[in-house]
Short mmCIF file of C-alpha atoms in Angstrom, two decimals:
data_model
loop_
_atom_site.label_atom_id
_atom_site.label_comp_id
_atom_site.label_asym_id
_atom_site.label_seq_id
_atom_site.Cartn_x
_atom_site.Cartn_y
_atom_site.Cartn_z
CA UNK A 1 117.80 118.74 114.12
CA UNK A 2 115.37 116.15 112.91
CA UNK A 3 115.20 112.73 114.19
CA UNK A 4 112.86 109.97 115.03
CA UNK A 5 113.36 107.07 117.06
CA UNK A 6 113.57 103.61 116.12
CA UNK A 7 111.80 102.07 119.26
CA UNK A 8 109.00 100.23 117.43
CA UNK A 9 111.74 98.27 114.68
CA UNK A 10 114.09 97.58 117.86
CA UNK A 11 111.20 96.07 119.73
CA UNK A 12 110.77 93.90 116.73
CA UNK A 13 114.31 92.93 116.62
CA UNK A 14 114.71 91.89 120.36
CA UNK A 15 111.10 90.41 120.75
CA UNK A 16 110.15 92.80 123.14
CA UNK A 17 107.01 93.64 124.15
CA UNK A 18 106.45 96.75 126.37
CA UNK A 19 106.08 95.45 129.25
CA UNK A 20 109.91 93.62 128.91
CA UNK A 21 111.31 96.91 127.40
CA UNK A 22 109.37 98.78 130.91
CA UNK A 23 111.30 96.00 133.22
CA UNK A 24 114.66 96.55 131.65
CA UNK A 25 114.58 100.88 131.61
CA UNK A 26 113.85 103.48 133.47
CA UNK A 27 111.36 105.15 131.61
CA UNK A 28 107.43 104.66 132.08
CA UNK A 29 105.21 102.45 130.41
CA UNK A 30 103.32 105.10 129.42
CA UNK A 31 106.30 107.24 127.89
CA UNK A 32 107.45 103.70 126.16
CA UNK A 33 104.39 103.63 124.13
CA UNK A 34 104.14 106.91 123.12
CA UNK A 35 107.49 105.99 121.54
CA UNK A 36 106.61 103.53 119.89
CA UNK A 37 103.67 104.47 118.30
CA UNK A 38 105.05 107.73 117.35
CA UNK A 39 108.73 107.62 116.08
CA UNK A 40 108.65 111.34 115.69
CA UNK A 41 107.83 112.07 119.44
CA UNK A 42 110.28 114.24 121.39
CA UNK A 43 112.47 112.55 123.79
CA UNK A 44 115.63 113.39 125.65
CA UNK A 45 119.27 112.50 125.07
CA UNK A 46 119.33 110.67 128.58
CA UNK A 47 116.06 108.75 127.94
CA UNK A 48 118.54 107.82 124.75
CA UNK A 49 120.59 106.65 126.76
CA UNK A 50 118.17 104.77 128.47
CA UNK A 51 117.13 102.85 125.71
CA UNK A 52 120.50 102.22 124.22
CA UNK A 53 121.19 100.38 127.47
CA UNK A 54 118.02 98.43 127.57
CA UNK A 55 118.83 96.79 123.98
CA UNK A 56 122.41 97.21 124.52
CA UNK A 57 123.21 98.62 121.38
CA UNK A 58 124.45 102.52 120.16
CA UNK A 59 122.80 105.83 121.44
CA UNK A 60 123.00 106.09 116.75
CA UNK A 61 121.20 102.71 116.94
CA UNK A 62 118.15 104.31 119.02
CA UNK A 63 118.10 107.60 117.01
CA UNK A 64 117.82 108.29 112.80
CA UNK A 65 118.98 111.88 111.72
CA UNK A 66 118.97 111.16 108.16
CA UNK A 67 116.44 113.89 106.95
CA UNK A 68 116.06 111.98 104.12
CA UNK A 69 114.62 109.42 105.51
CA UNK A 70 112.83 110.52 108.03
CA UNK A 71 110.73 113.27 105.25
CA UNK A 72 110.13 109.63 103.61
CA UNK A 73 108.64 108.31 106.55
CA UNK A 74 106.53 111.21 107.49
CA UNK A 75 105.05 110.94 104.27
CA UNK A 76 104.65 107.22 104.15
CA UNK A 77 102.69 106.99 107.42
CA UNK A 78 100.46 110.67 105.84
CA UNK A 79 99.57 108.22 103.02
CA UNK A 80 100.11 104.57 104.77
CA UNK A 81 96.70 104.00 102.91
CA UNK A 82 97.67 104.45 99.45
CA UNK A 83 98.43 101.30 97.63
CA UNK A 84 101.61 102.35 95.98
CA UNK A 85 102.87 103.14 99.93
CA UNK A 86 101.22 100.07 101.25
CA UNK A 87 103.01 97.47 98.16
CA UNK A 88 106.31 99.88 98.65
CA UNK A 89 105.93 100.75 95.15
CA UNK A 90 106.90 104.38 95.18
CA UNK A 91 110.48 106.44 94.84
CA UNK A 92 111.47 105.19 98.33
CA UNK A 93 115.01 106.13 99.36
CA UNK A 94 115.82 102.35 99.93
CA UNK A 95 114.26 102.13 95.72
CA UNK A 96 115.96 105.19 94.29
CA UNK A 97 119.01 103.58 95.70
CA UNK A 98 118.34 99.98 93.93
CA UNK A 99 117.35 102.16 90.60
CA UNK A 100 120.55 104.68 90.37
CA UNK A 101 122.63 100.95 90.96
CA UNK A 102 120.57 99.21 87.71
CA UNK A 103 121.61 102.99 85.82
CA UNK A 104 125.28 102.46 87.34
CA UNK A 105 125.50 99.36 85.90
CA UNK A 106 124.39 100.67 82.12
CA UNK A 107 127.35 103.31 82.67
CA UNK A 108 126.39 106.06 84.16
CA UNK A 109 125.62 107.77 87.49
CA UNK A 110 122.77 108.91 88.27
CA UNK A 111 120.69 112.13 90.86
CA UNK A 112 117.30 110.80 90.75
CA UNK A 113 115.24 113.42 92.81
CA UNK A 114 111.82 112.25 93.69
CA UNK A 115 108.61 114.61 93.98
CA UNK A 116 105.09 114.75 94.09
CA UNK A 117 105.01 112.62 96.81
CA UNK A 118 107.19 110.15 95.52
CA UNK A 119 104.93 109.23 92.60
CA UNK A 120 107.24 111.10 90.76
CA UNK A 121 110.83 111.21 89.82
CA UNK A 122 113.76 113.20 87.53
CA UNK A 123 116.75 111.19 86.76
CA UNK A 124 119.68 113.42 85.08
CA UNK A 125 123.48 111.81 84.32
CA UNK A 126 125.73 112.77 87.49
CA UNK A 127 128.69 113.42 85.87
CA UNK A 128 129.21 116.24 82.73
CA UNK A 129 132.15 114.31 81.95
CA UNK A 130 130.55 111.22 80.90
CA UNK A 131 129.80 109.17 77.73
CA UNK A 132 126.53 108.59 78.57
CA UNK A 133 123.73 111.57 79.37
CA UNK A 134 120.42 110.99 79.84
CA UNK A 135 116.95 112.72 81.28
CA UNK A 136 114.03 111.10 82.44
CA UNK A 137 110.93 112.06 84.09
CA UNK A 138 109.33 109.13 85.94
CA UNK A 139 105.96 108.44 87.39
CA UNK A 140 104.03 105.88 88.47
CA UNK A 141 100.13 105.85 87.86
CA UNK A 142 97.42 103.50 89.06
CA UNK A 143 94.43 103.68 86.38
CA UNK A 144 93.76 100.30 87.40
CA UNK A 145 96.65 99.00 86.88
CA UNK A 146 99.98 100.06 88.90
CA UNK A 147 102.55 101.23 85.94
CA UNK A 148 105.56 102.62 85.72
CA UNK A 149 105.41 105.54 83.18
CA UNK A 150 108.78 106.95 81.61
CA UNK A 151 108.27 110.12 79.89
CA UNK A 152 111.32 112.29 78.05
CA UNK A 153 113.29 109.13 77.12
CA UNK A 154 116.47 111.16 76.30
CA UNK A 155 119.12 109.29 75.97
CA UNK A 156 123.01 110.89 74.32
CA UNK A 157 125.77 108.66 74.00
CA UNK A 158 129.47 109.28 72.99
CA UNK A 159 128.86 107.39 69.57
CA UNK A 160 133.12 107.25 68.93
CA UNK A 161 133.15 104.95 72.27
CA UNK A 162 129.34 103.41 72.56
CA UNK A 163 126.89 102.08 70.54
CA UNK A 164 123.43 104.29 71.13
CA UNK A 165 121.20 101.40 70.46
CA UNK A 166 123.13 98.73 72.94
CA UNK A 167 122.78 101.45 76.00
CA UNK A 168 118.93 102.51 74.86
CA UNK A 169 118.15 99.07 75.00
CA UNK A 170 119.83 98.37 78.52
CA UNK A 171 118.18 101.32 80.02
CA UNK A 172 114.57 100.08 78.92
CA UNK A 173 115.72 96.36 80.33
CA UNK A 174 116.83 98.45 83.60
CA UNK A 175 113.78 99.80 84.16
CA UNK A 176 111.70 96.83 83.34
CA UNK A 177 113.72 94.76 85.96
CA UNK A 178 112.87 97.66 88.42
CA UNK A 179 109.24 97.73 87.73
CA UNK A 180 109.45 93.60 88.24
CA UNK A 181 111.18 93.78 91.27
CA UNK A 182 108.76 96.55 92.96
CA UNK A 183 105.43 94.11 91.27
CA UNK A 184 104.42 96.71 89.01
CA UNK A 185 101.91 95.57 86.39
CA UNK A 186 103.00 97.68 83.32
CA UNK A 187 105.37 99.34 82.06
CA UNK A 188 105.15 102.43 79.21
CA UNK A 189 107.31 104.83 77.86
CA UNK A 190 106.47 108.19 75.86
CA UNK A 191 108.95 108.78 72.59
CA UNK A 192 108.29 111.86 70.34
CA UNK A 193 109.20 110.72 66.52
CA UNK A 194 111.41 113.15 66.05
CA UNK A 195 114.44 111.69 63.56
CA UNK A 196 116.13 114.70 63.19
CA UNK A 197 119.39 114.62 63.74
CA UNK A 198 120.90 116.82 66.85
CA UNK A 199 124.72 117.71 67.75
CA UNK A 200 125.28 118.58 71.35
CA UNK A 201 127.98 120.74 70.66
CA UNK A 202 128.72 121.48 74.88
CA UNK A 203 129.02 118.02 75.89
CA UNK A 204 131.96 117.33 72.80
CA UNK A 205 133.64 120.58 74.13
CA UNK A 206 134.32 119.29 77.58
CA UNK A 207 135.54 115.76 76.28
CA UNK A 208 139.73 115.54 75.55
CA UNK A 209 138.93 112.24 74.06
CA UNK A 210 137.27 112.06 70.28
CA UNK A 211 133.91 112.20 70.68
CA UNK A 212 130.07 112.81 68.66
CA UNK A 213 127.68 113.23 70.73
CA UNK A 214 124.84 113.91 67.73
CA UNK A 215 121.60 112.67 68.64
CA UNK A 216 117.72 112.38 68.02
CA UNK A 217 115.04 112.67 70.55
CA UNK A 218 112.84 110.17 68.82
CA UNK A 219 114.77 106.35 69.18
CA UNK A 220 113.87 103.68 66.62
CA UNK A 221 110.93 101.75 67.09
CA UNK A 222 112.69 98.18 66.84
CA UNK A 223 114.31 98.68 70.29
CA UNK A 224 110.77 98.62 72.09
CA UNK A 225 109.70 95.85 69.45
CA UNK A 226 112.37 93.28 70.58
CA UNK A 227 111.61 94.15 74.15
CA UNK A 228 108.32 92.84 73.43
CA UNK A 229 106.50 96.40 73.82
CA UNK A 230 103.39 97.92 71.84
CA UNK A 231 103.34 101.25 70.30
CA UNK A 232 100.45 103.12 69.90
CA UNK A 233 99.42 106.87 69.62
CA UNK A 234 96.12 108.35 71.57
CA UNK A 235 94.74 111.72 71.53
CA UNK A 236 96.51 112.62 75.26
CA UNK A 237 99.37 112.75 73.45
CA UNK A 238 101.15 114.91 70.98
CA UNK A 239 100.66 113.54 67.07
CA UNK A 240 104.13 113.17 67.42
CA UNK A 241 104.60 110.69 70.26
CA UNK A 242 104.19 107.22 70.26
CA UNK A 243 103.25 105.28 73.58
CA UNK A 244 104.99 101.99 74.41
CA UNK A 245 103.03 99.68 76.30
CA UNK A 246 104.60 96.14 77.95
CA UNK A 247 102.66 94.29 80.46
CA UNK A 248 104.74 92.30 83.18
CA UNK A 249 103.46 88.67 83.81
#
């Protein structure tokens, strides 16, 4: 089992400083700090309890098991030096959860896996059985400047229900109100401009309901225009791709 203790944000919470926490428990001064600067140090289920009784609160209170978030924190204190740790900037667990509730609002649930130290992120529909699919591969870069880069903007809709230019558009607003929110500087997406027209014939076999889920990888340039984005091409790109660039004021 994995765990780490939350000793250090408790202290913060009561206003304790070691000495206190030393008068009100058992354990030793010594043993209290090694806690607390270390929230991945061994300790025992009665020193738990211990604790728990100090600042009267749950044994679950003085313990995290979610491996999720303690792998997160490992790496955050590895790389506590790295701007995008130090401005909170990367695919935290606390921002993957904000981002798959901005994609839940669009329409559609979201796994958003991060990787690569959490610089990087895939985002893929939950559900088969939805109107909406999408795939995104997310990364944030810091050329001197802190952006949020969105490659493989794939976006399918269920054009018999939605309208694929009304949920395009609110997924590039969702992510620009995520890279506001986390203070990133810029924002850019990668599109290939490729028009040609697609039919996803396994999605429309699942679906009871009428449904066309036909689609282009390329999406019309007039969506990033009225979002107030610039297009460009450059040579690390394919011919084929254009490069939408928005600064954030």
């Amino acid at each position: 089992m994995y765990y780490k203790n939350n000793v250090k944000k408790l202290m913060k919470e009561y206003n304790y400083s070691l000495n206190e926490l030393k008068n009100n428990c058992e354990l030793s001064l010594n043993t209290l700090r090694e806690l607390k600067n270390n929230p991945f140090h061994n300790f025992n289920m009665e020193s738990a309890y211990n604790l728990a009784q100090a600042f009267n609160c749950s044994i679950k209170d003085i313990i995290d098991d979610d491996v999720t978030t303690i792998y997160f924190d490992q790496i955050a204190e590895e790389n506590k030096n790295d701007p995008f740790f130090i401005n909170h900037q990367v695919f935290s667990p606390e921002n993957v959860h904000y981002l798959r509730k901005l994609f839940l609002e669009v329409g559609v649930p979201c796994n958003i896996k991060p990787y690569g130290l959490y610089k990087k992120a895939i985002v893929k529909a939950q559900e088969e059985l939805s109107s909406i699919f999408v795939d995104f591969n997310l990364l944030l870069k810091n050329e001197g400047t802190p952006t949020l880069f969105v490659r493989d903007f794939f976006v399918v809709v269920n054009k018999v229900i939605l309208n694929e230019t009304i949920i395009k558009d609110a997924f590039i607003k969702a992510f620009e109100i995520y890279a506001r929110k986390l203070k990133i500087s810029q924002i850019q997406f990668s599109v290939l401009n490729d028009f040609q027209m697609r039919e996803y014939k396994a999605y429309e076999s699942l679906s009871d309901l009428p449904s066309d889920y036909s689609f282009t990888v390329g999406t019309e340039s007039s969506i990033f225009i009225e979002n107030n984005f610039e297009g460009s091409t450059t040579s690390f790109f394919l011919v084929d791709t254009t490069l939408w660039r928005k600064t954030l004021s």
